[in-house]
Amino acid sequence: MKLGLPKESHADEKRVALIPANVTRLIKKNLQILVESGAGLAAGFSDQEYQEAGASITDRAEALGADIITLVNLKGEQFDEIKAKAKPEQLFIGMMDPLTHPENAATLAETGTSALALELVPRITRAQSMDILSSMATIAGYKAVLLAAHQAPRMFPMMMTAAGTLKPARAFIMGVGVAGLQACATAKRLGAVVEAYDIRPAAREQILSVGAKPVELDLETENTETKGGYAAEQSDDFIKRQQQAMANVLAQQDIVITTAAIPGRKAPVLITEAMVDAMKPGTIIVDLAAETGGNCELTQLDETVIHNGVTILGPSNVPGSAATHASQMYGTNIENLLKLIVDDEGQLQLDFEDEIVRDTVVAHQGEVVNARLRDLLA
Ligand code: NAD
């Protein structure tokens, strides 16, 4: 079978879905790999490296015409191009934002094309090596701290100098999943005093494990975690009580990183305008939930907002800003998934008895086959 690797069409997307090291390993599966010329350049991988790994360098039409096509973005303008060109026997693999845009799975199903949404890889031990959400969140958490450090009017570590003692920065991480935990660890490594809060009680130990201090808000709620390990959506009353309790903690911080997300839902507002009013001038907020509405009421996507001396950043596609490592991790996740669904003769074998296949394939043989998406579309 032919495996296509097109160049991402969005000008701001520097990542690529497979790197040459993945090609070297995947051709052993008897796959013929077609790489669109320049596909890896922005991530630091030349055509020559792909060629040396065993791929053929092609044009876009040939890469998009393969049997299996791997992409970073199977959404946005690239999705529009694909839906117009897709053929029934093809399988597209990429990030589809499926819980927010289930209609895209339906559109591909109408063309008879198969699609696999990487965000739906189940959070089970066997699928960890295929989990792009964790890979990308790791990078986002790390980079968020660097963005904050770059903007901050102070340094992170305590320093005893001939010109006096400098106090360490105080950093507060709100939402401690994969990104938040990496943000805690990165801020700690830079020398900040780090505190963190998550709605899920299980996060407490993880916060302690990276040397940060959990903030307890004493807010009773029964249902904080779903079966898949994600945060459950909370009532308006809970969010209001959470905001009140949080205001005092926030007023003492220099750096705030927010990462709170509920899959398929708008991000919860954890920081209101009034809470920003009570913060110290010079504080930096990096809102990693900006793409899903933001955890801070004042966040503007891809803008720097300055409010009473507090700077609020709402960057999009933060993992893409570390494109080499993001592509390495993403490519390895896809490689592991391909090894599950392609046999040693290079033929596609979708075993719907397998939980990973069942959860991630969204469109197949003219149908939306994923139960969650079918519910959303009903
Ligand atoms: P996420 O990106 O969906 O959300 C980020 C964090 O925000 C979560 O920790 C969530 O609890 C928190 N949050 C949501 N609403 C909040 C609120 N109102 N106040 C404070 N915090 C709030 O989460 P994620 O990074 O994808 O990880 C979710 C969980 O899944 C974590 O426990 C992670 O360790 C676990 N996980 C398990 C596996 C696996 O077992 N294979 C893989 C990856 C992640």
Short mmCIF file of C-alpha atoms and ligand atoms in Angstrom, two decimals:
data_model
loop_
_atom_site.label_atom_id
_atom_site.label_comp_id
_atom_site.label_asym_id
_atom_site.label_seq_id
_atom_site.Cartn_x
_atom_site.Cartn_y
_atom_site.Cartn_z
CA MET A 1 0.00 0.00 0.00
CA LYS A 2 1.01 3.60 -0.53
CA LEU A 3 1.35 5.90 2.47
CA GLY A 4 1.17 9.63 1.68
CA LEU A 5 2.73 12.47 3.65
CA PRO A 6 1.50 15.84 2.31
CA LYS A 7 2.98 19.18 3.36
CA GLU A 8 0.66 20.94 5.81
CA SER A 9 -1.11 23.67 3.84
CA HIS A 10 -1.68 26.18 6.66
CA ALA A 11 1.10 28.77 6.57
CA ASP A 12 1.44 28.79 10.39
CA GLU A 13 1.71 24.99 10.68
CA LYS A 14 5.36 23.96 10.90
CA ARG A 15 4.81 20.40 12.09
CA VAL A 16 4.86 17.35 9.84
CA ALA A 17 3.05 14.07 10.53
CA LEU A 18 6.03 11.70 10.03
CA ILE A 19 9.78 12.31 10.24
CA PRO A 20 12.50 10.37 8.35
CA ALA A 21 13.10 8.01 11.32
CA ASN A 22 9.44 6.91 11.08
CA VAL A 23 9.86 6.30 7.34
CA THR A 24 12.87 4.03 7.96
CA ARG A 25 10.81 1.88 10.30
CA LEU A 26 7.53 1.96 8.33
CA ILE A 27 8.98 0.76 5.04
CA LYS A 28 9.78 -2.49 6.86
CA LYS A 29 5.98 -2.92 6.94
CA ASN A 30 6.06 -3.07 3.13
CA LEU A 31 4.56 0.39 2.79
CA GLN A 32 5.60 2.58 -0.13
CA ILE A 33 5.98 6.08 1.31
CA LEU A 34 5.23 9.17 -0.81
CA VAL A 35 6.40 12.47 0.69
CA GLU A 36 5.31 15.78 -0.83
CA SER A 37 8.42 17.81 -1.57
CA GLY A 38 9.17 20.21 1.30
CA ALA A 39 6.77 18.46 3.72
CA GLY A 40 9.29 18.38 6.58
CA LEU A 41 11.32 21.52 5.88
CA ALA A 42 9.66 23.81 8.45
CA ALA A 43 10.16 21.12 11.11
CA GLY A 44 13.84 20.70 10.19
CA PHE A 45 13.70 17.61 7.91
CA SER A 46 14.86 17.87 4.27
CA ASP A 47 13.60 15.96 1.23
CA GLN A 48 17.01 14.32 1.06
CA GLU A 49 16.64 12.90 4.58
CA TYR A 50 13.24 11.41 3.70
CA GLN A 51 14.72 10.00 0.50
CA GLU A 52 17.68 8.46 2.35
CA ALA A 53 15.17 6.91 4.75
CA GLY A 54 13.48 5.19 1.81
CA ALA A 55 10.64 7.52 0.79
CA SER A 56 9.88 8.83 -2.71
CA ILE A 57 9.58 12.61 -3.05
CA THR A 58 6.41 13.48 -4.97
CA ASP A 59 4.03 16.35 -5.69
CA ARG A 60 0.97 17.10 -3.56
CA ALA A 61 -1.50 15.31 -5.81
CA GLU A 62 0.45 12.06 -5.55
CA ALA A 63 0.88 12.28 -1.76
CA LEU A 64 -2.83 13.04 -1.33
CA GLY A 65 -3.71 10.23 -3.72
CA ALA A 66 -2.10 7.48 -1.60
CA ASP A 67 -4.08 4.68 0.11
CA ILE A 68 -3.35 5.95 3.63
CA ILE A 69 -2.63 9.66 4.18
CA THR A 70 -1.11 10.96 7.42
CA LEU A 71 -1.60 14.60 8.36
CA VAL A 72 -1.26 16.94 11.30
CA ASN A 73 -4.44 18.87 10.43
CA LEU A 74 -7.41 16.97 9.14
CA LYS A 75 -9.41 20.10 9.89
CA GLY A 76 -9.62 23.75 8.84
CA GLU A 77 -8.71 24.71 5.29
CA GLN A 78 -6.80 21.46 4.74
CA PHE A 79 -9.99 19.53 5.51
CA ASP A 80 -11.84 21.54 2.84
CA GLU A 81 -9.22 20.55 0.27
CA ILE A 82 -9.34 16.89 1.31
CA LYS A 83 -13.12 16.54 1.30
CA ALA A 84 -13.11 17.76 -2.30
CA LYS A 85 -10.45 15.23 -3.40
CA ALA A 86 -11.04 12.20 -1.16
CA LYS A 87 -11.72 8.85 -2.79
CA PRO A 88 -13.75 6.00 -1.21
CA GLU A 89 -10.88 3.55 -0.75
CA GLN A 90 -8.61 6.03 1.08
CA LEU A 91 -7.92 6.35 4.83
CA PHE A 92 -6.98 9.75 6.26
CA ILE A 93 -5.30 9.97 9.67
CA GLY A 94 -4.92 13.27 11.54
CA MET A 95 -6.24 15.66 14.17
CA MET A 96 -9.90 16.39 13.39
CA ASP A 97 -11.14 18.15 16.52
CA PRO A 98 -13.90 15.53 16.31
CA LEU A 99 -15.92 16.40 19.42
CA THR A 100 -16.23 20.03 18.29
CA HIS A 101 -16.66 19.25 14.58
CA PRO A 102 -18.39 15.85 14.34
CA GLU A 103 -19.95 17.04 11.06
CA ASN A 104 -16.56 16.62 9.35
CA ALA A 105 -16.66 12.88 10.03
CA ALA A 106 -20.12 12.80 8.46
CA THR A 107 -18.86 14.73 5.41
CA LEU A 108 -16.04 12.23 4.85
CA ALA A 109 -18.40 9.29 5.44
CA GLU A 110 -20.63 10.64 2.65
CA THR A 111 -17.70 10.39 0.23
CA GLY A 112 -17.09 6.81 1.39
CA THR A 113 -13.62 7.74 2.66
CA SER A 114 -12.33 6.37 5.97
CA ALA A 115 -10.93 8.71 8.62
CA LEU A 116 -9.21 8.25 11.93
CA ALA A 117 -9.28 11.10 14.49
CA LEU A 118 -6.15 10.99 16.63
CA GLU A 119 -7.72 12.94 19.50
CA LEU A 120 -9.93 9.91 20.20
CA VAL A 121 -7.13 7.45 20.99
CA PRO A 122 -8.33 5.97 24.31
CA ARG A 123 -6.35 6.77 27.45
CA ILE A 124 -5.42 3.17 28.19
CA THR A 125 -1.95 1.86 28.89
CA ARG A 126 -1.68 0.00 25.55
CA ALA A 127 -2.45 3.20 23.61
CA GLN A 128 -0.05 5.51 25.47
CA SER A 129 2.51 5.35 22.66
CA MET A 130 -0.18 6.59 20.22
CA ASP A 131 -1.52 9.41 22.40
CA ILE A 132 -0.96 12.65 20.48
CA LEU A 133 -2.90 14.71 23.04
CA SER A 134 -0.31 13.85 25.68
CA SER A 135 2.60 14.44 23.29
CA MET A 136 1.37 17.85 22.22
CA ALA A 137 0.33 18.85 25.75
CA THR A 138 3.83 18.07 27.02
CA ILE A 139 5.25 20.61 24.59
CA ALA A 140 2.52 23.17 25.28
CA GLY A 141 3.14 23.07 29.04
CA TYR A 142 6.89 23.53 28.60
CA LYS A 143 6.56 26.33 26.06
CA ALA A 144 3.89 28.20 28.08
CA VAL A 145 6.38 28.71 30.88
CA LEU A 146 9.02 29.97 28.45
CA LEU A 147 6.49 32.39 26.93
CA ALA A 148 5.71 33.66 30.41
CA ALA A 149 9.39 33.95 31.31
CA HIS A 150 10.04 35.92 28.14
CA GLN A 151 7.26 38.42 28.93
CA ALA A 152 7.86 38.66 32.69
CA PRO A 153 9.49 41.78 34.10
CA ARG A 154 11.36 39.59 36.59
CA MET A 155 13.58 36.49 36.58
CA PHE A 156 12.45 33.13 37.93
CA PRO A 157 15.19 31.99 40.35
CA MET A 158 16.12 33.48 43.69
CA MET A 159 19.48 35.25 43.34
CA MET A 160 21.76 36.57 46.02
CA THR A 161 23.84 39.23 44.33
CA ALA A 162 26.07 42.11 45.37
CA ALA A 163 23.15 44.32 44.33
CA GLY A 164 20.80 42.63 46.75
CA THR A 165 18.68 39.49 46.99
CA LEU A 166 16.13 38.85 44.28
CA LYS A 167 13.03 36.93 45.35
CA PRO A 168 12.07 33.91 43.23
CA ALA A 169 9.04 34.29 40.96
CA ARG A 170 5.82 32.74 42.17
CA ALA A 171 4.14 30.63 39.53
CA PHE A 172 0.64 29.20 39.73
CA ILE A 173 -0.54 26.46 37.37
CA MET A 174 -4.32 26.01 36.99
CA GLY A 175 -5.36 22.66 35.51
CA VAL A 176 -2.75 19.97 36.06
CA GLY A 177 -3.21 17.38 33.31
CA VAL A 178 -0.31 16.61 31.01
CA ALA A 179 0.37 20.26 30.02
CA GLY A 180 -0.05 21.61 33.54
CA LEU A 181 2.27 19.01 35.02
CA GLN A 182 4.96 19.84 32.48
CA ALA A 183 4.42 23.56 33.21
CA CYS A 184 4.93 22.86 36.94
CA ALA A 185 8.14 20.95 36.22
CA THR A 186 9.49 23.58 33.83
CA ALA A 187 8.75 26.53 36.14
CA LYS A 188 10.36 24.60 38.99
CA ARG A 189 13.49 23.91 36.90
CA LEU A 190 13.74 27.63 36.15
CA GLY A 191 13.73 28.33 39.88
CA ALA A 192 10.20 29.59 40.54
CA VAL A 193 8.18 28.76 43.64
CA VAL A 194 5.38 26.72 42.06
CA GLU A 195 1.83 26.12 43.26
CA ALA A 196 -0.85 24.30 41.29
CA TYR A 197 -4.54 23.44 41.36
CA ASP A 198 -6.72 20.92 39.59
CA ILE A 199 -10.30 19.93 40.06
CA ARG A 200 -9.39 16.21 40.06
CA PRO A 201 -8.17 15.04 43.48
CA ALA A 202 -5.81 12.57 41.73
CA ALA A 203 -3.73 15.50 40.48
CA ARG A 204 -2.53 16.28 44.03
CA GLU A 205 0.10 13.54 44.10
CA GLN A 206 1.30 14.37 40.62
CA ILE A 207 1.74 18.03 41.62
CA LEU A 208 3.83 16.95 44.63
CA SER A 209 5.87 14.56 42.45
CA VAL A 210 7.33 17.44 40.43
CA GLY A 211 8.16 19.49 43.51
CA ALA A 212 5.19 21.88 43.33
CA LYS A 213 2.69 22.63 46.08
CA PRO A 214 -0.97 21.72 45.63
CA VAL A 215 -3.43 24.51 46.48
CA GLU A 216 -6.47 23.20 48.35
CA LEU A 217 -9.69 25.14 47.82
CA ASP A 218 -11.97 23.09 50.07
CA LEU A 219 -14.74 22.96 47.46
CA GLU A 220 -16.94 19.91 47.78
CA THR A 221 -18.00 18.36 44.48
CA GLU A 222 -18.88 14.77 43.84
CA ASN A 223 -18.17 14.27 40.22
CA THR A 224 -14.79 15.63 39.14
CA GLU A 225 -13.49 12.92 36.87
CA THR A 226 -14.92 10.89 33.98
CA LYS A 227 -14.19 7.22 33.35
CA GLY A 228 -11.55 8.20 30.78
CA GLY A 229 -9.62 10.22 33.39
CA TYR A 230 -10.76 13.62 32.05
CA ALA A 231 -12.32 16.38 34.13
CA ALA A 232 -16.10 16.31 34.28
CA GLU A 233 -17.95 19.50 33.41
CA GLN A 234 -18.95 21.42 36.56
CA SER A 235 -22.05 23.47 37.41
CA ASP A 236 -22.08 27.27 37.15
CA ASP A 237 -22.41 27.38 40.95
CA PHE A 238 -19.23 25.32 41.40
CA ILE A 239 -17.28 27.49 38.96
CA LYS A 240 -18.46 30.62 40.83
CA ARG A 241 -17.36 29.22 44.22
CA GLN A 242 -14.08 28.16 42.66
CA GLN A 243 -13.50 31.68 41.32
CA GLN A 244 -14.13 33.24 44.75
CA ALA A 245 -11.71 30.90 46.49
CA MET A 246 -9.11 31.37 43.79
CA ALA A 247 -9.02 35.18 43.83
CA ASN A 248 -6.76 35.39 46.91
CA VAL A 249 -4.32 32.82 45.54
CA LEU A 250 -4.06 34.67 42.23
CA ALA A 251 -3.37 38.03 43.88
CA GLN A 252 -0.04 36.66 45.17
CA GLN A 253 1.33 35.34 41.87
CA ASP A 254 3.84 36.63 39.31
CA ILE A 255 3.16 33.96 36.67
CA VAL A 256 -0.12 32.13 36.00
CA ILE A 257 -0.44 29.31 33.46
CA THR A 258 -3.94 28.01 32.76
CA THR A 259 -4.61 24.71 30.98
CA ALA A 260 -8.10 23.68 32.15
CA ALA A 261 -10.07 21.93 29.46
CA ILE A 262 -13.15 19.72 29.13
CA PRO A 263 -12.98 17.62 25.94
CA GLY A 264 -15.50 18.84 23.36
CA ARG A 265 -16.70 21.73 25.53
CA LYS A 266 -15.84 25.40 25.90
CA ALA A 267 -13.02 25.87 28.44
CA PRO A 268 -14.23 26.80 31.96
CA VAL A 269 -13.64 30.43 32.96
CA LEU A 270 -11.36 30.23 35.99
CA ILE A 271 -10.19 33.88 36.02
CA THR A 272 -12.73 36.67 35.72
CA GLU A 273 -12.00 40.32 34.95
CA ALA A 274 -12.54 41.16 38.63
CA MET A 275 -9.91 38.58 39.59
CA VAL A 276 -7.44 40.11 37.13
CA ASP A 277 -8.21 43.53 38.68
CA ALA A 278 -7.04 42.14 42.03
CA MET A 279 -3.76 40.76 40.63
CA LYS A 280 -0.39 42.50 40.92
CA PRO A 281 0.72 44.66 37.97
CA GLY A 282 3.52 42.85 36.15
CA THR A 283 1.82 39.45 36.49
CA ILE A 284 1.82 37.35 33.31
CA ILE A 285 -1.04 34.99 32.47
CA VAL A 286 -0.50 32.42 29.70
CA ASP A 287 -3.85 30.92 28.77
CA LEU A 288 -3.30 27.58 27.03
CA ALA A 289 -7.06 27.12 26.69
CA ALA A 290 -7.37 30.18 24.40
CA GLU A 291 -8.32 28.06 21.37
CA THR A 292 -11.39 26.71 23.18
CA GLY A 293 -12.55 30.06 24.57
CA GLY A 294 -9.94 30.67 27.28
CA ASN A 295 -9.71 30.12 31.04
CA CYS A 296 -9.42 33.88 31.57
CA GLU A 297 -12.35 36.12 30.71
CA LEU A 298 -10.03 38.69 29.10
CA THR A 299 -8.08 36.30 26.85
CA GLN A 300 -8.04 37.10 23.14
CA LEU A 301 -6.77 34.35 20.83
CA ASP A 302 -3.28 35.16 19.54
CA GLU A 303 -3.35 38.64 21.13
CA THR A 304 -1.41 40.16 24.00
CA VAL A 305 -3.94 41.86 26.28
CA ILE A 306 -2.67 44.25 28.96
CA HIS A 307 -5.20 44.97 31.70
CA ASN A 308 -4.22 47.12 34.70
CA GLY A 309 -0.59 46.09 34.22
CA VAL A 310 -1.40 42.35 33.96
CA THR A 311 -0.37 40.78 30.64
CA ILE A 312 -2.59 38.02 29.23
CA LEU A 313 -1.34 35.82 26.38
CA GLY A 314 -3.70 33.52 24.47
CA PRO A 315 -1.42 31.69 22.02
CA SER A 316 -2.73 29.18 19.49
CA ASN A 317 -0.87 26.07 18.30
CA VAL A 318 1.79 26.24 21.01
CA PRO A 319 3.11 22.70 20.23
CA GLY A 320 3.77 23.85 16.65
CA SER A 321 6.30 26.37 17.97
CA ALA A 322 8.60 23.45 18.83
CA ALA A 323 8.01 21.83 15.45
CA THR A 324 11.00 19.46 15.41
CA HIS A 325 10.20 17.72 18.67
CA ALA A 326 6.45 18.04 18.14
CA SER A 327 6.85 16.24 14.78
CA GLN A 328 9.12 13.61 16.32
CA MET A 329 6.52 12.82 19.00
CA TYR A 330 3.54 13.07 16.65
CA GLY A 331 5.29 10.91 14.05
CA THR A 332 6.11 8.24 16.60
CA ASN A 333 2.49 8.23 17.80
CA ILE A 334 1.28 7.75 14.19
CA GLU A 335 3.93 5.11 13.49
CA ASN A 336 2.73 3.09 16.49
CA LEU A 337 -0.86 3.40 15.35
CA LEU A 338 0.04 2.33 11.80
CA LYS A 339 1.83 -0.72 13.18
CA LEU A 340 -1.51 -1.66 14.78
CA ILE A 341 -3.64 -1.26 11.66
CA VAL A 342 -1.27 -2.34 8.86
CA ASP A 343 -0.14 -5.97 8.61
CA ASP A 344 3.37 -7.14 7.63
CA GLU A 345 2.35 -7.29 3.94
CA GLY A 346 1.53 -3.57 4.07
CA GLN A 347 -2.25 -4.15 3.95
CA LEU A 348 -4.76 -2.21 6.04
CA GLN A 349 -6.52 -4.34 8.66
CA LEU A 350 -9.09 -2.43 10.71
CA ASP A 351 -10.11 -4.73 13.55
CA PHE A 352 -13.20 -3.15 15.11
CA GLU A 353 -12.98 -5.64 17.99
CA ASP A 354 -9.95 -3.63 19.12
CA GLU A 355 -10.88 -0.73 21.44
CA ILE A 356 -8.24 1.54 19.89
CA VAL A 357 -9.61 1.03 16.36
CA ARG A 358 -13.23 1.28 17.54
CA ASP A 359 -12.63 4.56 19.38
CA THR A 360 -10.48 6.32 16.78
CA VAL A 361 -11.96 5.41 13.38
CA VAL A 362 -14.73 7.95 12.84
CA ALA A 363 -15.75 7.30 9.22
CA HIS A 364 -15.68 3.95 7.39
CA GLN A 365 -17.56 2.45 4.43
CA GLY A 366 -19.93 5.39 4.14
CA GLU A 367 -20.88 5.55 7.83
CA VAL A 368 -19.92 7.53 10.91
CA VAL A 369 -18.82 4.47 12.85
CA ASN A 370 -17.80 6.12 16.11
CA ALA A 371 -20.52 5.87 18.76
CA ARG A 372 -19.62 9.17 20.50
CA LEU A 373 -19.78 11.11 17.26
CA ARG A 374 -23.00 9.40 16.23
CA ASP A 375 -24.55 10.60 19.50
CA LEU A 376 -23.30 14.14 18.91
CA LEU A 377 -24.70 14.14 15.37
CA ALA A 378 -28.09 12.69 16.36
P1 NAD B 1 -7.15 18.15 29.65
O1 NAD B 1 -6.26 18.79 28.65
O2 NAD B 1 -8.47 17.60 29.20
O3 NAD B 1 -7.42 19.20 30.84
C1 NAD B 1 -6.34 19.81 31.54
C2 NAD B 1 -6.60 19.77 33.02
O4 NAD B 1 -7.59 20.74 33.37
C3 NAD B 1 -7.11 18.43 33.55
O5 NAD B 1 -6.20 17.93 34.51
C4 NAD B 1 -8.47 18.78 34.16
O6 NAD B 1 -8.76 18.02 35.31
C5 NAD B 1 -8.28 20.25 34.49
N1 NAD B 1 -9.54 20.98 34.70
C6 NAD B 1 -10.71 20.93 34.00
N2 NAD B 1 -11.63 21.77 34.54
C7 NAD B 1 -11.04 22.37 35.60
C8 NAD B 1 -11.48 23.33 36.55
N3 NAD B 1 -12.71 23.85 36.54
N4 NAD B 1 -10.60 23.72 37.50
C9 NAD B 1 -9.34 23.21 37.54
N5 NAD B 1 -8.88 22.29 36.67
C10 NAD B 1 -9.72 21.87 35.72
O7 NAD B 1 -6.39 17.00 30.45
P2 NAD B 1 -5.21 16.03 29.99
O8 NAD B 1 -3.93 16.71 30.09
O9 NAD B 1 -5.59 15.49 28.68
O10 NAD B 1 -5.22 14.91 31.11
C11 NAD B 1 -6.38 14.46 31.78
C12 NAD B 1 -6.03 13.25 32.63
O11 NAD B 1 -5.79 12.12 31.80
C13 NAD B 1 -4.78 13.40 33.48
O12 NAD B 1 -4.99 12.76 34.71
C14 NAD B 1 -3.74 12.62 32.74
O13 NAD B 1 -2.69 12.16 33.58
C15 NAD B 1 -4.59 11.49 32.24
N6 NAD B 1 -3.95 10.82 31.11
C16 NAD B 1 -3.93 9.44 31.11
C17 NAD B 1 -3.32 8.78 30.06
C18 NAD B 1 -3.28 7.28 30.02
O14 NAD B 1 -3.63 6.65 30.98
N7 NAD B 1 -2.87 6.69 28.92
C19 NAD B 1 -2.78 9.48 29.00
C20 NAD B 1 -2.82 10.88 29.03
C21 NAD B 1 -3.42 11.53 30.10
#
